[in-house]
Amino acid sequence: MSDAARHKAEMQKLQAEQKQKTIQARDPDRGLVLVYTGEGKGKSTSAFGVIIRALGWGKSVGVVQFIKGKWITGERKFFGKLGRVDWHTMGDGFTWDTQDKERDIEAAEAAFSKACEMMVSGDYDLVVLDEINIAMRYEYLSVDSVISGLEKRSTRTSVILTGRDARPKLCNYADLVSEMRGIKHPFESGIKAQPGLDY
């Protein structure tokens, strides 16, 4: 058998397997829960990419940011100009900047209250909870309260939770978990964060 014929046979077999998986797949009849975590960059960026995809299909989207505070980011500027995303930046900034646990807990609880309101409303196809995993990491929010909030969401609403150190219990609950792995980062070489690339 020639290389070309062997390749064609392998691809035909793969195609048949994929078609069978597609036939057997079911519609969940509910929104999904996605977790983007890990030490590498790209967690929030992946979520913002899904927002673009959802908007392309005419879906309604909301975002609650838990940590980034008033820091101006490219995504916030872009979606603000677009005017099609219900955006709430509610954190007080990085935890090493605030240095006030009680204040951080209050900010996280207020942000999660807004998130719960959005998730149960039935008004959104997608709600992104940006950096909420950090709030759970520092115990500003309990994983049980977050899962309880997710369980009460409207059946139409999918939710993305971002941030490093996602709790195992949350990962077990989620439909999808993706872990970003850092290989190399310019900050480690003394290069500061770049607008349009890092924020």
PDB file of C-alpha atoms in Angstrom, residues 21-147:
ATOM      1  CA  LYS A  21     -19.027  10.202  18.400  1.00  0.00           C
ATOM      2  CA  THR A  22     -21.040  13.109  16.971  1.00  0.00           C
ATOM      3  CA  ILE A  23     -24.102  10.898  16.468  1.00  0.00           C
ATOM      4  CA  GLN A  24     -23.870   9.638  20.064  1.00  0.00           C
ATOM      5  CA  ALA A  25     -23.350  13.105  21.598  1.00  0.00           C
ATOM      6  CA  ARG A  26     -26.415  14.687  23.223  1.00  0.00           C
ATOM      7  CA  ASP A  27     -27.608  18.211  23.824  1.00  0.00           C
ATOM      8  CA  PRO A  28     -27.371  18.869  27.588  1.00  0.00           C
ATOM      9  CA  ASP A  29     -30.506  21.084  27.654  1.00  0.00           C
ATOM     10  CA  ARG A  30     -28.663  23.398  30.060  1.00  0.00           C
ATOM     11  CA  GLY A  31     -25.794  25.819  30.065  1.00  0.00           C
ATOM     12  CA  LEU A  32     -22.331  24.400  30.691  1.00  0.00           C
ATOM     13  CA  VAL A  33     -19.734  25.263  33.336  1.00  0.00           C
ATOM     14  CA  LEU A  34     -16.206  25.870  32.027  1.00  0.00           C
ATOM     15  CA  VAL A  35     -13.104  26.404  34.155  1.00  0.00           C
ATOM     16  CA  TYR A  36      -9.909  27.956  32.789  1.00  0.00           C
ATOM     17  CA  THR A  37      -7.086  27.588  35.294  1.00  0.00           C
ATOM     18  CA  GLY A  38      -3.347  26.947  35.565  1.00  0.00           C
ATOM     19  CA  GLU A  39      -0.119  28.867  36.074  1.00  0.00           C
ATOM     20  CA  GLY A  40       0.216  29.982  32.456  1.00  0.00           C
ATOM     21  CA  LYS A  41      -1.199  33.066  30.769  1.00  0.00           C
ATOM     22  CA  GLY A  42      -4.334  32.839  28.690  1.00  0.00           C
ATOM     23  CA  LYS A  43      -7.141  32.027  31.122  1.00  0.00           C
ATOM     24  CA  SER A  44      -9.050  35.311  30.901  1.00  0.00           C
ATOM     25  CA  THR A  45      -8.026  35.684  27.266  1.00  0.00           C
ATOM     26  CA  SER A  46      -9.651  32.336  26.455  1.00  0.00           C
ATOM     27  CA  ALA A  47     -12.840  33.436  28.187  1.00  0.00           C
ATOM     28  CA  PHE A  48     -12.885  36.679  26.202  1.00  0.00           C
ATOM     29  CA  GLY A  49     -12.477  34.648  23.026  1.00  0.00           C
ATOM     30  CA  VAL A  50     -15.592  32.661  23.955  1.00  0.00           C
ATOM     31  CA  ILE A  51     -17.414  35.972  24.510  1.00  0.00           C
ATOM     32  CA  ILE A  52     -16.605  36.941  20.923  1.00  0.00           C
ATOM     33  CA  ARG A  53     -17.863  33.573  19.722  1.00  0.00           C
ATOM     34  CA  ALA A  54     -21.099  33.960  21.728  1.00  0.00           C
ATOM     35  CA  LEU A  55     -21.676  37.488  20.410  1.00  0.00           C
ATOM     36  CA  GLY A  56     -21.168  36.183  16.893  1.00  0.00           C
ATOM     37  CA  TRP A  57     -24.173  33.926  17.463  1.00  0.00           C
ATOM     38  CA  GLY A  58     -26.249  36.790  18.880  1.00  0.00           C
ATOM     39  CA  LYS A  59     -25.996  35.539  22.466  1.00  0.00           C
ATOM     40  CA  SER A  60     -26.325  37.770  25.516  1.00  0.00           C
ATOM     41  CA  VAL A  61     -23.215  38.016  27.684  1.00  0.00           C
ATOM     42  CA  GLY A  62     -22.306  39.332  31.122  1.00  0.00           C
ATOM     43  CA  VAL A  63     -18.923  39.642  32.844  1.00  0.00           C
ATOM     44  CA  VAL A  64     -18.049  40.055  36.516  1.00  0.00           C
ATOM     45  CA  GLN A  65     -14.376  40.743  37.259  1.00  0.00           C
ATOM     46  CA  PHE A  66     -13.329  39.798  40.783  1.00  0.00           C
ATOM     47  CA  ILE A  67      -9.733  40.998  41.166  1.00  0.00           C
ATOM     48  CA  LYS A  68      -8.635  43.413  38.460  1.00  0.00           C
ATOM     49  CA  GLY A  69     -10.218  46.483  40.016  1.00  0.00           C
ATOM     50  CA  LYS A  70     -10.071  49.758  38.128  1.00  0.00           C
ATOM     51  CA  TRP A  71      -7.084  48.615  36.061  1.00  0.00           C
ATOM     52  CA  ILE A  72      -7.746  49.598  32.442  1.00  0.00           C
ATOM     53  CA  THR A  73      -7.472  46.609  30.124  1.00  0.00           C
ATOM     54  CA  GLY A  74      -7.795  46.259  26.363  1.00  0.00           C
ATOM     55  CA  GLU A  75     -10.699  43.837  26.665  1.00  0.00           C
ATOM     56  CA  ARG A  76     -12.651  46.199  28.910  1.00  0.00           C
ATOM     57  CA  LYS A  77     -12.049  49.087  26.485  1.00  0.00           C
ATOM     58  CA  PHE A  78     -13.043  46.956  23.478  1.00  0.00           C
ATOM     59  CA  PHE A  79     -16.222  45.485  24.912  1.00  0.00           C
ATOM     60  CA  GLY A  80     -17.119  48.910  26.346  1.00  0.00           C
ATOM     61  CA  LYS A  81     -16.969  50.413  22.848  1.00  0.00           C
ATOM     62  CA  LEU A  82     -18.933  47.492  21.467  1.00  0.00           C
ATOM     63  CA  GLY A  83     -21.663  48.076  24.026  1.00  0.00           C
ATOM     64  CA  ARG A  84     -23.029  44.532  23.837  1.00  0.00           C
ATOM     65  CA  VAL A  85     -21.614  43.062  27.047  1.00  0.00           C
ATOM     66  CA  ASP A  86     -22.991  43.757  30.527  1.00  0.00           C
ATOM     67  CA  TRP A  87     -19.628  44.374  32.237  1.00  0.00           C
ATOM     68  CA  HIS A  88     -19.019  44.721  35.993  1.00  0.00           C
ATOM     69  CA  THR A  89     -15.505  45.267  37.350  1.00  0.00           C
ATOM     70  CA  MET A  90     -15.938  44.876  41.090  1.00  0.00           C
ATOM     71  CA  GLY A  91     -12.581  43.881  42.581  1.00  0.00           C
ATOM     72  CA  ASP A  92     -10.302  46.266  44.437  1.00  0.00           C
ATOM     73  CA  GLY A  93      -7.174  45.190  42.587  1.00  0.00           C
ATOM     74  CA  PHE A  94      -4.494  42.586  43.137  1.00  0.00           C
ATOM     75  CA  THR A  95      -4.481  40.997  46.580  1.00  0.00           C
ATOM     76  CA  TRP A  96      -0.895  42.112  47.207  1.00  0.00           C
ATOM     77  CA  ASP A  97      -1.982  45.715  46.568  1.00  0.00           C
ATOM     78  CA  THR A  98      -5.022  45.847  48.845  1.00  0.00           C
ATOM     79  CA  GLN A  99      -3.409  43.980  51.776  1.00  0.00           C
ATOM     80  CA  ASP A 100      -6.760  44.096  53.561  1.00  0.00           C
ATOM     81  CA  LYS A 101      -8.454  40.701  53.805  1.00  0.00           C
ATOM     82  CA  GLU A 102     -11.749  41.989  55.187  1.00  0.00           C
ATOM     83  CA  ARG A 103     -12.033  44.507  52.365  1.00  0.00           C
ATOM     84  CA  ASP A 104     -11.155  41.818  49.823  1.00  0.00           C
ATOM     85  CA  ILE A 105     -13.800  39.483  51.268  1.00  0.00           C
ATOM     86  CA  GLU A 106     -16.428  42.241  51.083  1.00  0.00           C
ATOM     87  CA  ALA A 107     -15.489  42.999  47.463  1.00  0.00           C
ATOM     88  CA  ALA A 108     -15.587  39.308  46.510  1.00  0.00           C
ATOM     89  CA  GLU A 109     -18.950  38.792  48.189  1.00  0.00           C
ATOM     90  CA  ALA A 110     -20.411  41.843  46.450  1.00  0.00           C
ATOM     91  CA  ALA A 111     -19.078  40.641  43.103  1.00  0.00           C
ATOM     92  CA  PHE A 112     -20.470  37.142  43.658  1.00  0.00           C
ATOM     93  CA  SER A 113     -23.843  38.571  44.672  1.00  0.00           C
ATOM     94  CA  LYS A 114     -23.937  40.425  41.333  1.00  0.00           C
ATOM     95  CA  ALA A 115     -22.833  37.237  39.545  1.00  0.00           C
ATOM     96  CA  CYS A 116     -25.627  35.198  41.193  1.00  0.00           C
ATOM     97  CA  GLU A 117     -28.171  37.836  40.258  1.00  0.00           C
ATOM     98  CA  MET A 118     -27.030  37.602  36.626  1.00  0.00           C
ATOM     99  CA  MET A 119     -26.872  33.787  36.569  1.00  0.00           C
ATOM    100  CA  VAL A 120     -30.399  33.245  37.921  1.00  0.00           C
ATOM    101  CA  SER A 121     -32.027  36.036  35.913  1.00  0.00           C
ATOM    102  CA  GLY A 122     -32.448  34.081  32.699  1.00  0.00           C
ATOM    103  CA  ASP A 123     -31.215  37.153  30.797  1.00  0.00           C
ATOM    104  CA  TYR A 124     -27.797  35.755  29.830  1.00  0.00           C
ATOM    105  CA  ASP A 125     -26.563  32.945  27.640  1.00  0.00           C
ATOM    106  CA  LEU A 126     -23.035  33.343  29.017  1.00  0.00           C
ATOM    107  CA  VAL A 127     -21.673  34.806  32.248  1.00  0.00           C
ATOM    108  CA  VAL A 128     -17.908  35.068  32.760  1.00  0.00           C
ATOM    109  CA  LEU A 129     -16.622  35.173  36.339  1.00  0.00           C
ATOM    110  CA  ASP A 130     -13.133  36.489  35.716  1.00  0.00           C
ATOM    111  CA  GLU A 131     -10.529  35.648  38.389  1.00  0.00           C
ATOM    112  CA  ILE A 132     -13.097  34.120  40.739  1.00  0.00           C
ATOM    113  CA  ASN A 133     -10.725  31.203  41.323  1.00  0.00           C
ATOM    114  CA  ILE A 134      -8.344  33.643  43.019  1.00  0.00           C
ATOM    115  CA  ALA A 135     -11.147  34.707  45.366  1.00  0.00           C
ATOM    116  CA  MET A 136     -11.632  31.048  46.309  1.00  0.00           C
ATOM    117  CA  ARG A 137      -7.872  30.465  46.573  1.00  0.00           C
ATOM    118  CA  TYR A 138      -7.595  33.168  49.272  1.00  0.00           C
ATOM    119  CA  GLU A 139     -10.863  32.013  50.900  1.00  0.00           C
ATOM    120  CA  TYR A 140     -12.708  35.237  50.164  1.00  0.00           C
ATOM    121  CA  LEU A 141     -15.430  32.912  48.824  1.00  0.00           C
ATOM    122  CA  SER A 142     -16.025  29.255  49.652  1.00  0.00           C
ATOM    123  CA  VAL A 143     -16.113  26.718  46.849  1.00  0.00           C
ATOM    124  CA  ASP A 144     -19.391  25.374  48.264  1.00  0.00           C
ATOM    125  CA  SER A 145     -21.085  28.780  47.992  1.00  0.00           C
ATOM    126  CA  VAL A 146     -19.827  29.173  44.416  1.00  0.00           C
ATOM    127  CA  ILE A 147     -21.122  25.736  43.396  1.00  0.00           C
TER     128      ILE A 147
END
